[in-house]
CSV table of C-alpha atoms in Angstrom, one decimal:
chain,number,residue,atom,x,y,z
C,1,UNK,CA,0.2,-0.1,-0.1
C,2,UNK,CA,1.1,3.4,-1.1
C,3,UNK,CA,2.1,5.8,2.0
C,4,UNK,CA,-0.6,8.0,0.7
C,5,UNK,CA,-3.4,5.3,0.5
C,6,UNK,CA,-2.4,4.2,4.1
C,7,UNK,CA,-2.9,8.0,5.2
C,8,UNK,CA,-6.4,7.8,3.7
C,9,UNK,CA,-7.0,4.6,5.3
C,10,UNK,CA,-6.2,5.9,8.9
C,11,UNK,CA,-7.9,8.8,8.4
C,12,UNK,CA,-11.0,6.5,7.4
C,13,UNK,CA,-10.6,4.4,10.2
C,14,UNK,CA,-11.0,7.6,12.6
C,15,UNK,CA,-14.0,8.9,10.9
C,16,UNK,CA,-15.5,5.4,11.0
C,17,UNK,CA,-14.8,5.3,15.0
C,18,UNK,CA,-16.1,8.8,15.5
C,19,UNK,CA,-19.4,8.3,14.2
C,20,UNK,CA,-19.8,5.0,15.5
C,21,UNK,CA,-19.0,6.8,19.1
C,22,UNK,CA,-21.4,9.6,18.1
C,23,UNK,CA,-24.2,6.7,17.3
C,24,UNK,CA,-23.8,4.8,20.2
C,25,UNK,CA,-23.8,7.7,22.4
C,26,UNK,CA,-26.5,9.1,20.4
C,27,UNK,CA,-28.3,5.8,20.9
C,28,UNK,CA,-28.2,6.0,24.7
C,29,UNK,CA,-29.2,9.7,24.8
C,30,UNK,CA,-32.0,8.7,22.8
C,31,UNK,CA,-32.9,5.7,25.1
C,32,UNK,CA,-32.7,7.4,28.2
C,33,UNK,CA,-34.8,10.3,26.7
C,34,UNK,CA,-37.3,8.0,25.9
C,35,UNK,CA,-37.3,6.4,29.1
C,36,UNK,CA,-37.9,9.7,30.8
C,37,UNK,CA,-40.4,11.0,28.4
C,38,UNK,CA,-42.8,7.7,28.5
C,39,UNK,CA,-41.7,6.6,31.9
C,40,UNK,CA,-45.4,6.3,33.6
C,41,UNK,CA,-46.0,9.5,36.4
C,42,UNK,CA,-45.9,8.9,40.2
C,43,UNK,CA,-49.0,7.9,41.5
C,44,UNK,CA,-49.1,10.2,44.3
C,45,UNK,CA,-50.7,9.6,47.6
C,46,UNK,CA,-50.4,7.1,50.7
C,47,UNK,CA,-51.4,3.6,51.1
C,48,UNK,CA,-52.4,1.6,53.9
C,49,UNK,CA,-51.9,-2.3,53.5
C,50,UNK,CA,-53.9,-4.7,56.0
C,51,UNK,CA,-53.8,-8.5,55.4
C,52,UNK,CA,-54.6,-8.3,51.3
C,53,UNK,CA,-56.5,-5.4,51.3
C,54,UNK,CA,-55.1,-1.8,50.5
C,55,UNK,CA,-56.7,1.6,50.8
C,56,UNK,CA,-55.5,5.3,49.7
C,57,UNK,CA,-55.4,8.7,50.6
C,58,UNK,CA,-54.3,11.7,48.7
C,59,UNK,CA,-51.3,13.1,50.5
C,60,UNK,CA,-52.7,16.4,52.5
C,61,UNK,CA,-55.4,13.9,53.8
C,62,UNK,CA,-52.8,11.2,54.9
C,63,UNK,CA,-51.4,14.0,56.6
C,64,UNK,CA,-54.2,15.0,58.6
C,65,UNK,CA,-54.9,11.5,59.2
C,66,UNK,CA,-51.6,11.2,60.7
C,67,UNK,CA,-52.2,14.0,62.7
C,68,UNK,CA,-55.4,12.6,64.4
C,69,UNK,CA,-54.2,9.3,64.9
C,70,UNK,CA,-51.2,10.7,66.9
C,71,UNK,CA,-53.5,12.7,69.2
C,72,UNK,CA,-55.5,9.4,69.8
C,73,UNK,CA,-51.8,8.1,70.6
C,74,UNK,CA,-50.9,10.9,73.1
C,75,UNK,CA,-54.1,10.6,74.9
C,76,UNK,CA,-53.6,6.9,75.4
C,77,UNK,CA,-56.9,5.9,73.4
C,78,UNK,CA,-57.2,2.8,71.6
C,79,UNK,CA,-56.8,2.0,67.7
C,80,UNK,CA,-60.6,2.3,67.6
C,81,UNK,CA,-60.9,5.5,68.7
C,82,UNK,CA,-58.6,6.4,65.7
C,83,UNK,CA,-60.9,4.4,63.1
C,84,UNK,CA,-63.9,6.4,64.9
C,85,UNK,CA,-62.1,10.0,64.4
C,86,UNK,CA,-60.9,9.0,60.6
C,87,UNK,CA,-64.4,7.9,59.7
C,88,UNK,CA,-65.6,11.0,60.9
C,89,UNK,CA,-63.5,13.5,59.4
C,90,UNK,CA,-63.8,11.5,56.1
C,91,UNK,CA,-67.5,12.0,56.4
C,92,UNK,CA,-67.5,15.5,57.2
C,93,UNK,CA,-64.5,17.2,55.2
C,94,UNK,CA,-63.2,14.5,53.5
C,95,UNK,CA,-60.5,14.7,55.7
C,96,UNK,CA,-59.2,18.3,54.7
C,97,UNK,CA,-59.3,21.2,57.4
C,98,UNK,CA,-61.9,23.4,55.2
C,99,UNK,CA,-62.8,26.9,57.0
C,100,UNK,CA,-66.4,26.3,55.7
C,101,UNK,CA,-69.5,24.0,56.0
C,102,UNK,CA,-73.1,23.8,57.1
C,103,UNK,CA,-74.1,26.9,58.9
C,104,UNK,CA,-70.9,27.7,61.1
C,105,UNK,CA,-69.4,24.4,60.6
C,106,UNK,CA,-65.6,24.3,60.1
C,107,UNK,CA,-62.2,22.2,60.2
C,108,UNK,CA,-61.7,18.5,60.1
C,109,UNK,CA,-64.9,17.6,62.1
C,110,UNK,CA,-67.0,20.3,60.7
C,111,UNK,CA,-67.6,21.2,64.5
C,112,UNK,CA,-69.7,24.2,65.1
C,113,UNK,CA,-68.6,27.1,67.6
C,114,UNK,CA,-72.3,27.9,68.2
C,115,UNK,CA,-72.7,24.3,69.6
C,116,UNK,CA,-69.8,24.7,71.8
C,117,UNK,CA,-67.3,23.1,70.2
C,118,UNK,CA,-64.8,26.2,70.5
C,119,UNK,CA,-64.3,29.5,68.6
C,120,UNK,CA,-64.0,29.1,65.0
C,121,UNK,CA,-60.0,30.0,65.4
C,122,UNK,CA,-59.8,27.2,68.0
C,123,UNK,CA,-61.3,24.6,65.8
C,124,UNK,CA,-59.3,25.5,62.8
C,125,UNK,CA,-56.6,24.2,64.8
C,126,UNK,CA,-56.3,20.5,63.9
C,127,UNK,CA,-54.8,19.6,67.1
C,128,UNK,CA,-57.7,21.4,69.3
C,129,UNK,CA,-60.7,19.7,67.3
C,130,UNK,CA,-59.0,16.5,67.4
C,131,UNK,CA,-58.8,16.8,70.9
C,132,UNK,CA,-62.0,18.2,71.0
C,133,UNK,CA,-63.6,15.1,69.2
C,134,UNK,CA,-61.8,12.8,71.4
C,135,UNK,CA,-63.2,14.3,74.7
C,136,UNK,CA,-66.7,14.0,73.3
C,137,UNK,CA,-66.0,10.3,72.4
C,138,UNK,CA,-64.5,9.4,75.8
C,139,UNK,CA,-67.9,10.3,77.3
C,140,UNK,CA,-69.8,7.7,74.9
C,141,UNK,CA,-69.7,4.5,77.3
C,142,UNK,CA,-68.6,1.4,75.5
C,143,UNK,CA,-67.7,3.4,72.2
C,144,UNK,CA,-64.9,0.9,71.5
C,145,UNK,CA,-67.4,-2.4,71.1
C,146,UNK,CA,-70.6,-0.3,69.6
C,147,UNK,CA,-70.9,-0.3,65.5
C,148,UNK,CA,-68.3,2.5,64.8
C,149,UNK,CA,-71.2,4.6,62.8
C,150,UNK,CA,-73.1,4.6,66.2
C,151,UNK,CA,-70.2,6.0,68.3
C,152,UNK,CA,-69.5,8.7,65.3
C,153,UNK,CA,-73.3,9.5,65.4
C,154,UNK,CA,-73.3,10.2,69.2
C,155,UNK,CA,-70.6,12.4,69.1
C,156,UNK,CA,-71.6,14.1,65.6
C,157,UNK,CA,-75.1,14.3,66.1
C,158,UNK,CA,-75.8,14.8,62.0
C,159,UNK,CA,-78.6,15.0,59.9
C,160,UNK,CA,-77.1,11.8,58.0
C,161,UNK,CA,-76.5,9.2,60.6
C,162,UNK,CA,-75.8,6.5,58.7
C,163,UNK,CA,-73.1,8.0,56.7
C,164,UNK,CA,-70.1,7.1,58.6
C,165,UNK,CA,-70.0,3.6,57.9
C,166,UNK,CA,-69.1,3.5,54.6
C,167,UNK,CA,-65.7,4.7,55.3
C,168,UNK,CA,-64.9,1.7,58.1
C,169,UNK,CA,-62.8,0.0,56.1
C,170,UNK,CA,-60.4,2.6,55.0
C,171,UNK,CA,-60.4,3.9,58.4
C,172,UNK,CA,-59.5,0.8,60.4
C,173,UNK,CA,-56.6,0.6,57.6
C,174,UNK,CA,-55.1,3.5,58.3
C,175,UNK,CA,-55.7,4.0,62.1
C,176,UNK,CA,-53.9,0.3,62.2
C,177,UNK,CA,-50.8,1.9,60.7
C,178,UNK,CA,-50.8,5.2,62.3
C,179,UNK,CA,-51.2,4.1,65.8
C,180,UNK,CA,-48.5,1.8,65.1
C,181,UNK,CA,-50.5,-1.5,65.5
C,182,UNK,CA,-49.4,-2.7,62.0
C,183,UNK,CA,-45.8,-2.5,61.4
C,184,UNK,CA,-44.5,-1.1,58.0
C,185,UNK,CA,-48.1,-1.3,56.7
C,186,UNK,CA,-48.2,2.6,55.1
C,187,UNK,CA,-45.9,3.8,52.0
C,188,UNK,CA,-46.3,7.2,50.4
C,189,UNK,CA,-45.3,7.8,46.6
C,190,UNK,CA,-43.8,11.4,46.8
C,191,UNK,CA,-42.1,13.7,44.1
C,192,UNK,CA,-38.6,14.4,44.9
C,193,UNK,CA,-37.9,17.0,47.6
C,194,UNK,CA,-37.3,20.4,45.9
C,195,UNK,CA,-36.2,21.8,49.3
C,196,UNK,CA,-33.9,21.3,52.4
C,197,UNK,CA,-35.5,19.8,55.2
C,198,UNK,CA,-35.7,21.5,59.0
C,199,UNK,CA,-35.0,19.0,61.7
C,200,UNK,CA,-36.5,21.8,64.1
C,201,UNK,CA,-40.0,22.0,62.2
C,202,UNK,CA,-39.9,17.9,62.1
C,203,UNK,CA,-39.3,18.0,66.0
C,204,UNK,CA,-42.2,20.7,66.8
C,205,UNK,CA,-44.9,19.2,64.8
C,206,UNK,CA,-44.0,15.5,66.4
C,207,UNK,CA,-44.2,17.3,69.6
C,208,UNK,CA,-47.2,18.8,69.1
C,209,UNK,CA,-49.1,15.9,68.3
C,210,UNK,CA,-47.5,13.0,70.2
C,211,UNK,CA,-46.4,15.2,73.0
C,212,UNK,CA,-42.6,15.3,74.4
C,213,UNK,CA,-40.2,13.2,72.9
C,214,UNK,CA,-36.6,12.2,72.9
C,215,UNK,CA,-34.9,13.7,69.9
C,216,UNK,CA,-31.6,14.6,68.5
C,217,UNK,CA,-31.4,16.6,65.8
C,218,UNK,CA,-28.2,17.1,63.3
C,219,UNK,CA,-27.9,19.1,60.3
C,220,UNK,CA,-30.2,17.2,58.2
C,221,UNK,CA,-31.3,14.0,60.4
C,222,UNK,CA,-33.4,13.6,63.4
C,223,UNK,CA,-33.1,10.6,65.7
C,224,UNK,CA,-36.0,10.0,68.1
C,225,UNK,CA,-35.7,7.6,71.0
C,226,UNK,CA,-39.1,5.5,71.6
C,227,UNK,CA,-40.7,2.9,73.6
C,228,UNK,CA,-41.7,0.2,71.6
C,229,UNK,CA,-45.6,1.3,71.9
C,230,UNK,CA,-44.8,4.4,70.0
C,231,UNK,CA,-41.9,3.5,67.2
C,232,UNK,CA,-44.1,2.3,64.6
C,233,UNK,CA,-46.6,5.2,65.1
C,234,UNK,CA,-43.7,7.9,64.9
C,235,UNK,CA,-42.0,6.2,61.8
C,236,UNK,CA,-45.4,5.7,59.6
C,237,UNK,CA,-46.5,9.7,60.9
C,238,UNK,CA,-43.0,10.6,59.6
C,239,UNK,CA,-43.9,9.0,56.1
C,240,UNK,CA,-47.1,10.5,56.2
C,241,UNK,CA,-45.4,13.8,56.7
C,242,UNK,CA,-42.5,13.6,54.4
C,243,UNK,CA,-43.9,15.9,51.7
C,244,UNK,CA,-44.3,18.8,54.0
C,245,UNK,CA,-41.3,18.2,55.8
C,246,UNK,CA,-38.6,17.1,53.5
C,247,UNK,CA,-38.2,13.7,54.8
C,248,UNK,CA,-36.0,11.4,52.5
C,249,UNK,CA,-36.0,8.2,54.5
C,250,UNK,CA,-37.3,7.0,57.5
C,251,UNK,CA,-35.7,3.8,59.4
C,252,UNK,CA,-36.9,2.0,62.3
C,253,UNK,CA,-36.3,-1.8,63.8
C,254,UNK,CA,-34.4,-3.0,60.9
C,255,UNK,CA,-36.6,-1.5,58.0
C,256,UNK,CA,-36.4,1.4,55.8
C,257,UNK,CA,-38.5,3.4,53.6
C,258,UNK,CA,-37.0,5.7,51.1
C,259,UNK,CA,-38.8,8.9,49.4
C,260,UNK,CA,-37.3,8.1,46.4
C,261,UNK,CA,-37.1,4.1,45.8
C,262,UNK,CA,-39.9,3.7,43.3
C,263,UNK,CA,-41.2,0.8,41.0
C,264,UNK,CA,-41.3,1.2,37.4
C,265,UNK,CA,-45.0,1.7,37.1
C,266,UNK,CA,-44.8,4.8,39.3
C,267,UNK,CA,-45.3,3.5,42.9
C,268,UNK,CA,-43.3,3.7,45.8
C,269,UNK,CA,-41.8,-0.1,47.1
C,270,UNK,CA,-42.5,0.7,50.6
C,271,UNK,CA,-40.3,-0.6,53.7
C,272,UNK,CA,-37.5,-2.9,52.8
C,273,UNK,CA,-35.1,-4.4,55.0
C,274,UNK,CA,-32.1,-2.2,55.5
C,275,UNK,CA,-28.5,-2.9,57.0
C,276,UNK,CA,-28.2,1.0,58.2
C,277,UNK,CA,-27.1,0.8,61.8
C,278,UNK,CA,-29.8,3.0,63.4
C,279,UNK,CA,-29.9,2.5,67.5
C,280,UNK,CA,-32.4,0.2,69.0
C,281,UNK,CA,-35.5,1.9,69.8
C,282,UNK,CA,-34.8,4.8,67.6
C,283,UNK,CA,-36.8,6.4,64.7
C,284,UNK,CA,-34.2,8.0,62.7
C,285,UNK,CA,-35.7,10.5,59.8
C,286,UNK,CA,-32.9,11.6,57.1
C,287,UNK,CA,-33.9,14.8,55.4
C,288,UNK,CA,-33.1,16.6,52.0
C,289,UNK,CA,-30.3,18.9,52.1
C,290,UNK,CA,-29.3,21.9,49.8
C,291,UNK,CA,-27.3,19.8,47.7
C,292,UNK,CA,-29.4,17.2,47.2
C,293,UNK,CA,-32.7,18.7,46.3
C,294,UNK,CA,-34.0,18.5,42.7
C,295,UNK,CA,-35.2,21.6,40.7
């Protein structure tokens, strides 16, 4: 081969290699683009599973459900009380803290200032309104053993006295998870965090509903020391509130929920076994940091 032809052949090889690399790189880019473009959207919401049955709430509803259940735990009431309260709030407000309703009814339970439930401002505080509901329920003799609908109606005195029963199954599932009776039974599918979390805000919110807790906060984590009876209630409260407090991970008793660990069809994988060394009797919350958030 002549020297001229040799140089031409080498140039041809170089061009061919460059073209191949561009095609391969472009192929990967196209594949990644198509994967992202046609990936199913996240099925945002929270799900509680009991046995073979699963029930779902929107994220804001689950946040309110977690608050209502936590107040029952703080008061030392049975999970049945939380079931009755959740069914009532689902019927009255769809588990949303609304500032309107029939006549002067407001809040999660549509309580009325004119019927001595408190002032409008007080009732619009979910902790206050939940506490008021439980105080009234506590005065119902034998409420634990009576039909859920009947217990709710005695407290509420609704014009639709049989409406609460339709929410019983869902309410029982979320009450069981959020009072800690069912371990690792609640999971939320959420978008990626877009802001750094505040350990102080998490501590404050937990204390408002559960009462004083022994917690140690780091720059981007909170470790809560809990008795066995409270552990799963705190852990699943944290999952339910992961969106508003920018929590990315919750770990307890060798299991872990991770915000960004989603299945290919758009739902979170739920609680998984974890090797992380979380101290015994401790719920560990990991929060998003400024460097980790996605904009």
